mmCIF file of C-alpha atoms in Angstrom:
data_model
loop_
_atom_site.group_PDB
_atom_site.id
_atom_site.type_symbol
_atom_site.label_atom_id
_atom_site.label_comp_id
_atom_site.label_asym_id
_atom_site.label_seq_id
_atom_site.Cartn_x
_atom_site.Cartn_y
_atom_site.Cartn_z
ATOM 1 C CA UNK M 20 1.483 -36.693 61.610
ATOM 2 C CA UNK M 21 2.644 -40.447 62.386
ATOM 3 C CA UNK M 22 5.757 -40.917 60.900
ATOM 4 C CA UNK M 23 7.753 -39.168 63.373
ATOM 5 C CA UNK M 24 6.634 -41.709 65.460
ATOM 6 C CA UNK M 25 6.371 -45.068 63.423
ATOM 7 C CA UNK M 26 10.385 -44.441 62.635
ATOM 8 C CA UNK M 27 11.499 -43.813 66.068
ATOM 9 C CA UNK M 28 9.631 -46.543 67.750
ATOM 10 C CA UNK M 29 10.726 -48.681 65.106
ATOM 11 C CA UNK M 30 14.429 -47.877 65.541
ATOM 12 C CA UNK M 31 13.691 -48.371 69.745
ATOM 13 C CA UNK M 32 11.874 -51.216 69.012
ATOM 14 C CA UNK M 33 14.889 -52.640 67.362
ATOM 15 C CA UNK M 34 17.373 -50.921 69.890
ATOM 16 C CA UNK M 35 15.439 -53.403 72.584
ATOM 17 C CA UNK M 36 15.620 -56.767 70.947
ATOM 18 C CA UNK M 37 19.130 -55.461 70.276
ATOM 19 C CA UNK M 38 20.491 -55.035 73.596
ATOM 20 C CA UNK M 39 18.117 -58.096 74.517
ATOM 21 C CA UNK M 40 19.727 -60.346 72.185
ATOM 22 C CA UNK M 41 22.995 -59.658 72.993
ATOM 23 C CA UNK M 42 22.314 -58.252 77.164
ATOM 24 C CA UNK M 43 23.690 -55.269 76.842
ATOM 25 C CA UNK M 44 23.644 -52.081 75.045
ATOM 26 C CA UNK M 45 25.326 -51.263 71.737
ATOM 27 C CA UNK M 46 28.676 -49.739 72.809
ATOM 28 C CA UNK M 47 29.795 -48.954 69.040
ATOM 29 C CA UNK M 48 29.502 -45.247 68.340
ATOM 30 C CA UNK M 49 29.029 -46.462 64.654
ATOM 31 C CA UNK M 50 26.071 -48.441 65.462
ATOM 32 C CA UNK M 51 24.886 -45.295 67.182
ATOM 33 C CA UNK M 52 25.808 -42.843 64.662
ATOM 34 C CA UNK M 53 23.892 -45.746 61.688
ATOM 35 C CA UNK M 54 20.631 -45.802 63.639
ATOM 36 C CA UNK M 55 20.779 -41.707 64.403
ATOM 37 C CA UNK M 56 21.165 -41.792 60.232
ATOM 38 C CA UNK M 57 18.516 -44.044 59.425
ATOM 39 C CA UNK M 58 15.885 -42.498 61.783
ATOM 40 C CA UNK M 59 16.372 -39.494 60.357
ATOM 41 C CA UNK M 60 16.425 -40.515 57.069
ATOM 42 C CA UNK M 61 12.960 -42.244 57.555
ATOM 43 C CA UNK M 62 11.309 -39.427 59.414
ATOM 44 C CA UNK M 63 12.604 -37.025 56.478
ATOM 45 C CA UNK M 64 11.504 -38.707 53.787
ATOM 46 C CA UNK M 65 7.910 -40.010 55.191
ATOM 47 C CA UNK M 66 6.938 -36.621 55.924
ATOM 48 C CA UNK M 67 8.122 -35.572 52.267
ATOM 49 C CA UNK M 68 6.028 -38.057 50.875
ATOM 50 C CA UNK M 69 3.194 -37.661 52.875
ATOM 51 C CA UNK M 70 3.314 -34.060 51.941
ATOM 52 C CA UNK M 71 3.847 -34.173 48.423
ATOM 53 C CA UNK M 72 0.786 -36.858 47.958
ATOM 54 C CA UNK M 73 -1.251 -34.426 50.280
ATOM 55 C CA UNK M 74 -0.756 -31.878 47.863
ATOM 56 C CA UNK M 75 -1.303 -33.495 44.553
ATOM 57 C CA UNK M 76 -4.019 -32.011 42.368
ATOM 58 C CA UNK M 77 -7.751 -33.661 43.153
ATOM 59 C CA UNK M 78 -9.393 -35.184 39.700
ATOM 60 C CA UNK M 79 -12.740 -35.353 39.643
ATOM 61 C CA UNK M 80 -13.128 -37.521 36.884
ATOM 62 C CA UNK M 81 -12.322 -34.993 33.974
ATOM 63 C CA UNK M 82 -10.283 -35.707 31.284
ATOM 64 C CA UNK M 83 -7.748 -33.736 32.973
ATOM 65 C CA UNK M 84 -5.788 -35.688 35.055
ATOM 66 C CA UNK M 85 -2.568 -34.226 36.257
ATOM 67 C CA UNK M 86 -1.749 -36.410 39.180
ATOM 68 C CA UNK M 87 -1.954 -39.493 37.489
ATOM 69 C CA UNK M 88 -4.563 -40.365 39.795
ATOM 70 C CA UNK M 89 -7.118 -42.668 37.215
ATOM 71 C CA UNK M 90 -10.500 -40.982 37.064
ATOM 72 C CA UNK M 91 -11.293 -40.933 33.721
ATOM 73 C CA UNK M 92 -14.625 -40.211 32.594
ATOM 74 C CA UNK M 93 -16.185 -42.668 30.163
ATOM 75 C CA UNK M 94 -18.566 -41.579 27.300
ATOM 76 C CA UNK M 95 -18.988 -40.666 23.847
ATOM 77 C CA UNK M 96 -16.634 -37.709 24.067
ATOM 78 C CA UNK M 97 -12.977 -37.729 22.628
ATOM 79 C CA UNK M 98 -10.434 -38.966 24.719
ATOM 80 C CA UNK M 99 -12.679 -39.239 27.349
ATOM 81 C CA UNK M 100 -14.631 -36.254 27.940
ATOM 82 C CA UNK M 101 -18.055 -36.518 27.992
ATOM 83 C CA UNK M 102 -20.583 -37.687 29.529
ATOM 84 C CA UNK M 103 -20.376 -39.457 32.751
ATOM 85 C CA UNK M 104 -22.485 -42.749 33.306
ATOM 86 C CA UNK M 105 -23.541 -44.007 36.570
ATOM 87 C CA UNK M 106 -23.192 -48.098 36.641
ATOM 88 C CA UNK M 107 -26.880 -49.312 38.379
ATOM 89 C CA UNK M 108 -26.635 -51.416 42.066
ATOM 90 C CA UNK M 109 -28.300 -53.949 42.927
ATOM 91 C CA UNK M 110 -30.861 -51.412 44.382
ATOM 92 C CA UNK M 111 -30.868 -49.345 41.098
ATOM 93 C CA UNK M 112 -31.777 -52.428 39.205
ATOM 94 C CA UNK M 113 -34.925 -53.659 41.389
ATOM 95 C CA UNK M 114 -36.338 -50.470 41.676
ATOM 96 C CA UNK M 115 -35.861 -49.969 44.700
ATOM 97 C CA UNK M 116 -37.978 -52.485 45.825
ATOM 98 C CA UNK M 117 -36.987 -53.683 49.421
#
């Protein structure tokens, strides 16, 4: 995936205007040890996140909806379930006259 790479050229993208702005490289292990830390806090958790939506359950517009994810079927049905109805385009509505 990408986020390996979005946070690391992120954190060299910042370690260049860094040692631009001041013309010359950080010499402060802390600085160092702070950007080390937040890459790899940013790499970690991206790729957690990406995973974990990845893997969510798909809904397919059931009633059911264990990721949280919105499809909810409208119809006459309780809470939902039923019947699903199709909203007419523009196309649907002429005919399909073109």
């Amino acid at each position: 995936k990408l986020v390996p790479d979005f946070a690391l050229t992120l954190h060299f993208v910042h370690l260049l205007v860094t040692s631009f702005y001041s013309r010359s490289l950080p010499r402060n292990w802390l600085w160092w040890a702070l950007q080390a830390a937040s890459a790899a806090l940013m790499t970690v958790g991206g790729v957690w996140s990406c995973r974990r939506r990845e893997l969510r359950p798909i809904s397919f517009g059931t009633g059911a909806d264990p990721g949280g994810g919105g499809g909810k079927a409208e119809g006459g049905g309780e809470g939902g379930q039923g019947e699903y109805e199709m909203v007419a385009t523009e196309e649907g509505r002429e005919g399909g006259r073109g």
